[in-house]
Amino acid sequence: MSLGIQYTPNENSFTDYFDKVNYRMSLFYKTDPRFEGDNQMDDKGVHLGLGFPIIYQRKSANINADLSFGRRGANMIIRENYVKFGLSVTINDSDWFIKRKYY
């Protein structure tokens, strides 16, 4: 189970770059496939992320950075606290959807 939100202050802004940045946050809870005795481990935490837009000649791209904080096995002998960092790039090429005409 997870619940998340994304906020972009003003994606049409021409003056402030940080108005176009996507701010993301989510909470998650899931069961882990490992067991300790008869109890199944759980995994819960929070994701924080930023999406930095890059626009070049009608093509748009995002550089996404995220940070996750979580805990596995809260009330068990085996416990793990973790921090995870992620970095990704999303490239959107709008030329695929332009109808071409040949004469």
mmCIF file with all atom_site columns, N, CA, C and O in Angstrom, residues 32-59:
data_model
loop_
_atom_site.group_PDB
_atom_site.id
_atom_site.type_symbol
_atom_site.label_atom_id
_atom_site.label_alt_id
_atom_site.label_comp_id
_atom_site.label_asym_id
_atom_site.label_entity_id
_atom_site.label_seq_id
_atom_site.pdbx_PDB_ins_code
_atom_site.Cartn_x
_atom_site.Cartn_y
_atom_site.Cartn_z
_atom_site.occupancy
_atom_site.B_iso_or_equiv
_atom_site.pdbx_formal_charge
_atom_site.auth_seq_id
_atom_site.auth_comp_id
_atom_site.auth_asym_id
_atom_site.auth_atom_id
_atom_site.pdbx_PDB_model_num
ATOM 1   N N  . ASP A 1 32 ? 7.213  -8.049  3.556   1.00 0.00 ? 32 ASP A N  1
ATOM 2   C CA . ASP A 1 32 ? 8.449  -8.604  3.023   1.00 0.00 ? 32 ASP A CA 1
ATOM 3   C C  . ASP A 1 32 ? 8.262  -10.121 2.875   1.00 0.00 ? 32 ASP A C  1
ATOM 4   O O  . ASP A 1 32 ? 7.545  -10.722 3.668   1.00 0.00 ? 32 ASP A O  1
ATOM 5   N N  . PRO A 1 33 ? 8.878  -10.754 1.892   1.00 0.00 ? 33 PRO A N  1
ATOM 6   C CA . PRO A 1 33 ? 8.683  -12.203 1.734   1.00 0.00 ? 33 PRO A CA 1
ATOM 7   C C  . PRO A 1 33 ? 9.381  -13.042 2.818   1.00 0.00 ? 33 PRO A C  1
ATOM 8   O O  . PRO A 1 33 ? 9.153  -14.236 2.903   1.00 0.00 ? 33 PRO A O  1
ATOM 9   N N  . ARG A 1 34 ? 10.198 -12.434 3.674   1.00 0.00 ? 34 ARG A N  1
ATOM 10  C CA . ARG A 1 34 ? 10.913 -13.175 4.713   1.00 0.00 ? 34 ARG A CA 1
ATOM 11  C C  . ARG A 1 34 ? 10.082 -13.311 5.984   1.00 0.00 ? 34 ARG A C  1
ATOM 12  O O  . ARG A 1 34 ? 9.276  -12.442 6.303   1.00 0.00 ? 34 ARG A O  1
ATOM 13  N N  . PHE A 1 35 ? 10.297 -14.401 6.692   1.00 0.00 ? 35 PHE A N  1
ATOM 14  C CA . PHE A 1 35 ? 9.606  -14.667 7.951   1.00 0.00 ? 35 PHE A CA 1
ATOM 15  C C  . PHE A 1 35 ? 10.621 -14.788 9.071   1.00 0.00 ? 35 PHE A C  1
ATOM 16  O O  . PHE A 1 35 ? 11.750 -15.222 8.862   1.00 0.00 ? 35 PHE A O  1
ATOM 17  N N  . GLU A 1 36 ? 10.193 -14.429 10.270  1.00 0.00 ? 36 GLU A N  1
ATOM 18  C CA . GLU A 1 36 ? 10.940 -14.719 11.488  1.00 0.00 ? 36 GLU A CA 1
ATOM 19  C C  . GLU A 1 36 ? 10.006 -15.538 12.366  1.00 0.00 ? 36 GLU A C  1
ATOM 20  O O  . GLU A 1 36 ? 9.065  -14.996 12.942  1.00 0.00 ? 36 GLU A O  1
ATOM 21  N N  . GLY A 1 37 ? 10.235 -16.828 12.417  1.00 0.00 ? 37 GLY A N  1
ATOM 22  C CA . GLY A 1 37 ? 9.294  -17.712 13.115  1.00 0.00 ? 37 GLY A CA 1
ATOM 23  C C  . GLY A 1 37 ? 7.988  -17.759 12.338  1.00 0.00 ? 37 GLY A C  1
ATOM 24  O O  . GLY A 1 37 ? 7.959  -18.102 11.160  1.00 0.00 ? 37 GLY A O  1
ATOM 25  N N  . ASP A 1 38 ? 6.893  -17.392 13.001  1.00 0.00 ? 38 ASP A N  1
ATOM 26  C CA . ASP A 1 38 ? 5.582  -17.351 12.332  1.00 0.00 ? 38 ASP A CA 1
ATOM 27  C C  . ASP A 1 38 ? 5.222  -15.953 11.854  1.00 0.00 ? 38 ASP A C  1
ATOM 28  O O  . ASP A 1 38 ? 4.168  -15.755 11.254  1.00 0.00 ? 38 ASP A O  1
ATOM 29  N N  . ASN A 1 39 ? 6.035  -14.963 12.143  1.00 0.00 ? 39 ASN A N  1
ATOM 30  C CA . ASN A 1 39 ? 5.727  -13.574 11.801  1.00 0.00 ? 39 ASN A CA 1
ATOM 31  C C  . ASN A 1 39 ? 6.408  -13.164 10.496  1.00 0.00 ? 39 ASN A C  1
ATOM 32  O O  . ASN A 1 39 ? 7.601  -13.351 10.320  1.00 0.00 ? 39 ASN A O  1
ATOM 33  N N  . GLN A 1 40 ? 5.610  -12.569 9.608   1.00 0.00 ? 40 GLN A N  1
ATOM 34  C CA . GLN A 1 40 ? 6.169  -12.071 8.359   1.00 0.00 ? 40 GLN A CA 1
ATOM 35  C C  . GLN A 1 40 ? 6.685  -10.650 8.577   1.00 0.00 ? 40 GLN A C  1
ATOM 36  O O  . GLN A 1 40 ? 6.056  -9.837  9.251   1.00 0.00 ? 40 GLN A O  1
ATOM 37  N N  . MET A 1 41 ? 7.853  -10.368 8.009   1.00 0.00 ? 41 MET A N  1
ATOM 38  C CA . MET A 1 41 ? 8.452  -9.039  8.167   1.00 0.00 ? 41 MET A CA 1
ATOM 39  C C  . MET A 1 41 ? 7.688  -8.010  7.342   1.00 0.00 ? 41 MET A C  1
ATOM 40  O O  . MET A 1 41 ? 7.102  -8.339  6.315   1.00 0.00 ? 41 MET A O  1
ATOM 41  N N  . ASP A 1 42 ? 7.695  -6.770  7.801   1.00 0.00 ? 42 ASP A N  1
ATOM 42  C CA . ASP A 1 42 ? 7.075  -5.677  7.057   1.00 0.00 ? 42 ASP A CA 1
ATOM 43  C C  . ASP A 1 42 ? 8.133  -4.652  6.676   1.00 0.00 ? 42 ASP A C  1
ATOM 44  O O  . ASP A 1 42 ? 9.240  -4.656  7.187   1.00 0.00 ? 42 ASP A O  1
ATOM 45  N N  . ASP A 1 43 ? 7.771  -3.795  5.759   1.00 0.00 ? 43 ASP A N  1
ATOM 46  C CA . ASP A 1 43 ? 8.679  -2.757  5.255   1.00 0.00 ? 43 ASP A CA 1
ATOM 47  C C  . ASP A 1 43 ? 7.857  -1.483  5.138   1.00 0.00 ? 43 ASP A C  1
ATOM 48  O O  . ASP A 1 43 ? 6.835  -1.464  4.450   1.00 0.00 ? 43 ASP A O  1
ATOM 49  N N  . LYS A 1 44 ? 8.280  -0.431  5.813   1.00 0.00 ? 44 LYS A N  1
ATOM 50  C CA . LYS A 1 44 ? 7.539  0.834   5.754   1.00 0.00 ? 44 LYS A CA 1
ATOM 51  C C  . LYS A 1 44 ? 8.519  1.990   5.709   1.00 0.00 ? 44 LYS A C  1
ATOM 52  O O  . LYS A 1 44 ? 9.651  1.887   6.191   1.00 0.00 ? 44 LYS A O  1
ATOM 53  N N  . GLY A 1 45 ? 8.075  3.083   5.080   1.00 0.00 ? 45 GLY A N  1
ATOM 54  C CA . GLY A 1 45 ? 8.963  4.228   4.980   1.00 0.00 ? 45 GLY A CA 1
ATOM 55  C C  . GLY A 1 45 ? 8.373  5.367   4.185   1.00 0.00 ? 45 GLY A C  1
ATOM 56  O O  . GLY A 1 45 ? 7.171  5.413   3.912   1.00 0.00 ? 45 GLY A O  1
ATOM 57  N N  . VAL A 1 46 ? 9.255  6.281   3.786   1.00 0.00 ? 46 VAL A N  1
ATOM 58  C CA . VAL A 1 46 ? 8.854  7.484   3.067   1.00 0.00 ? 46 VAL A CA 1
ATOM 59  C C  . VAL A 1 46 ? 9.829  7.725   1.916   1.00 0.00 ? 46 VAL A C  1
ATOM 60  O O  . VAL A 1 46 ? 11.024 7.457   2.039   1.00 0.00 ? 46 VAL A O  1
ATOM 61  N N  . HIS A 1 47 ? 9.295  8.168   0.782   1.00 0.00 ? 47 HIS A N  1
ATOM 62  C CA . HIS A 1 47 ? 10.094 8.572   -0.380  1.00 0.00 ? 47 HIS A CA 1
ATOM 63  C C  . HIS A 1 47 ? 9.973  10.090  -0.535  1.00 0.00 ? 47 HIS A C  1
ATOM 64  O O  . HIS A 1 47 ? 8.873  10.638  -0.454  1.00 0.00 ? 47 HIS A O  1
ATOM 65  N N  . LEU A 1 48 ? 11.080 10.753  -0.817  1.00 0.00 ? 48 LEU A N  1
ATOM 66  C CA . LEU A 1 48 ? 11.102 12.176  -1.145  1.00 0.00 ? 48 LEU A CA 1
ATOM 67  C C  . LEU A 1 48 ? 11.802 12.312  -2.483  1.00 0.00 ? 48 LEU A C  1
ATOM 68  O O  . LEU A 1 48 ? 12.833 11.678  -2.715  1.00 0.00 ? 48 LEU A O  1
ATOM 69  N N  . GLY A 1 49 ? 11.240 13.136  -3.388  1.00 0.00 ? 49 GLY A N  1
ATOM 70  C CA . GLY A 1 49 ? 11.859 13.227  -4.702  1.00 0.00 ? 49 GLY A CA 1
ATOM 71  C C  . GLY A 1 49 ? 11.686 14.581  -5.354  1.00 0.00 ? 49 GLY A C  1
ATOM 72  O O  . GLY A 1 49 ? 10.804 15.372  -5.003  1.00 0.00 ? 49 GLY A O  1
ATOM 73  N N  . LEU A 1 50 ? 12.559 14.840  -6.325  1.00 0.00 ? 50 LEU A N  1
ATOM 74  C CA . LEU A 1 50 ? 12.521 16.055  -7.134  1.00 0.00 ? 50 LEU A CA 1
ATOM 75  C C  . LEU A 1 50 ? 12.642 15.661  -8.600  1.00 0.00 ? 50 LEU A C  1
ATOM 76  O O  . LEU A 1 50 ? 13.426 14.769  -8.939  1.00 0.00 ? 50 LEU A O  1
ATOM 77  N N  . GLY A 1 51 ? 11.889 16.322  -9.463  1.00 0.00 ? 51 GLY A N  1
ATOM 78  C CA . GLY A 1 51 ? 11.999 16.123  -10.903 1.00 0.00 ? 51 GLY A CA 1
ATOM 79  C C  . GLY A 1 51 ? 12.397 17.434  -11.559 1.00 0.00 ? 51 GLY A C  1
ATOM 80  O O  . GLY A 1 51 ? 11.619 18.398  -11.565 1.00 0.00 ? 51 GLY A O  1
ATOM 81  N N  . PHE A 1 52 ? 13.609 17.491  -12.106 1.00 0.00 ? 52 PHE A N  1
ATOM 82  C CA . PHE A 1 52 ? 14.128 18.710  -12.720 1.00 0.00 ? 52 PHE A CA 1
ATOM 83  C C  . PHE A 1 52 ? 13.881 18.668  -14.224 1.00 0.00 ? 52 PHE A C  1
ATOM 84  O O  . PHE A 1 52 ? 14.435 17.810  -14.910 1.00 0.00 ? 52 PHE A O  1
ATOM 85  N N  . PRO A 1 53 ? 13.071 19.577  -14.758 1.00 0.00 ? 53 PRO A N  1
ATOM 86  C CA . PRO A 1 53 ? 12.770 19.540  -16.200 1.00 0.00 ? 53 PRO A CA 1
ATOM 87  C C  . PRO A 1 53 ? 13.898 20.126  -17.045 1.00 0.00 ? 53 PRO A C  1
ATOM 88  O O  . PRO A 1 53 ? 14.567 21.075  -16.649 1.00 0.00 ? 53 PRO A O  1
ATOM 89  N N  . ILE A 1 54 ? 14.090 19.530  -18.209 1.00 0.00 ? 54 ILE A N  1
ATOM 90  C CA . ILE A 1 54 ? 15.034 20.021  -19.211 1.00 0.00 ? 54 ILE A CA 1
ATOM 91  C C  . ILE A 1 54 ? 14.267 20.066  -20.523 1.00 0.00 ? 54 ILE A C  1
ATOM 92  O O  . ILE A 1 54 ? 13.724 19.060  -20.956 1.00 0.00 ? 54 ILE A O  1
ATOM 93  N N  . ILE A 1 55 ? 14.214 21.227  -21.153 1.00 0.00 ? 55 ILE A N  1
ATOM 94  C CA . ILE A 1 55 ? 13.480 21.381  -22.409 1.00 0.00 ? 55 ILE A CA 1
ATOM 95  C C  . ILE A 1 55 ? 14.453 21.872  -23.465 1.00 0.00 ? 55 ILE A C  1
ATOM 96  O O  . ILE A 1 55 ? 15.174 22.845  -23.268 1.00 0.00 ? 55 ILE A O  1
ATOM 97  N N  . TYR A 1 56 ? 14.466 21.160  -24.608 1.00 0.00 ? 56 TYR A N  1
ATOM 98  C CA . TYR A 1 56 ? 15.385 21.492  -25.688 1.00 0.00 ? 56 TYR A CA 1
ATOM 99  C C  . TYR A 1 56 ? 14.703 21.186  -27.004 1.00 0.00 ? 56 TYR A C  1
ATOM 100 O O  . TYR A 1 56 ? 14.367 20.034  -27.279 1.00 0.00 ? 56 TYR A O  1
ATOM 101 N N  . GLN A 1 57 ? 14.453 22.186  -27.837 1.00 0.00 ? 57 GLN A N  1
ATOM 102 C CA . GLN A 1 57 ? 13.873 22.054  -29.174 1.00 0.00 ? 57 GLN A CA 1
ATOM 103 C C  . GLN A 1 57 ? 12.630 21.168  -29.190 1.00 0.00 ? 57 GLN A C  1
ATOM 104 O O  . GLN A 1 57 ? 12.582 20.131  -29.830 1.00 0.00 ? 57 GLN A O  1
ATOM 105 N N  . ARG A 1 58 ? 11.592 21.540  -28.470 1.00 0.00 ? 58 ARG A N  1
ATOM 106 C CA . ARG A 1 58 ? 10.315 20.830  -28.374 1.00 0.00 ? 58 ARG A CA 1
ATOM 107 C C  . ARG A 1 58 ? 10.428 19.453  -27.733 1.00 0.00 ? 58 ARG A C  1
ATOM 108 O O  . ARG A 1 58 ? 9.471  18.709  -27.693 1.00 0.00 ? 58 ARG A O  1
ATOM 109 N N  . LYS A 1 59 ? 11.567 19.079  -27.278 1.00 0.00 ? 59 LYS A N  1
ATOM 110 C CA . LYS A 1 59 ? 11.738 17.805  -26.592 1.00 0.00 ? 59 LYS A CA 1
ATOM 111 C C  . LYS A 1 59 ? 11.871 18.096  -25.101 1.00 0.00 ? 59 LYS A C  1
ATOM 112 O O  . LYS A 1 59 ? 12.540 19.030  -24.707 1.00 0.00 ? 59 LYS A O  1
#
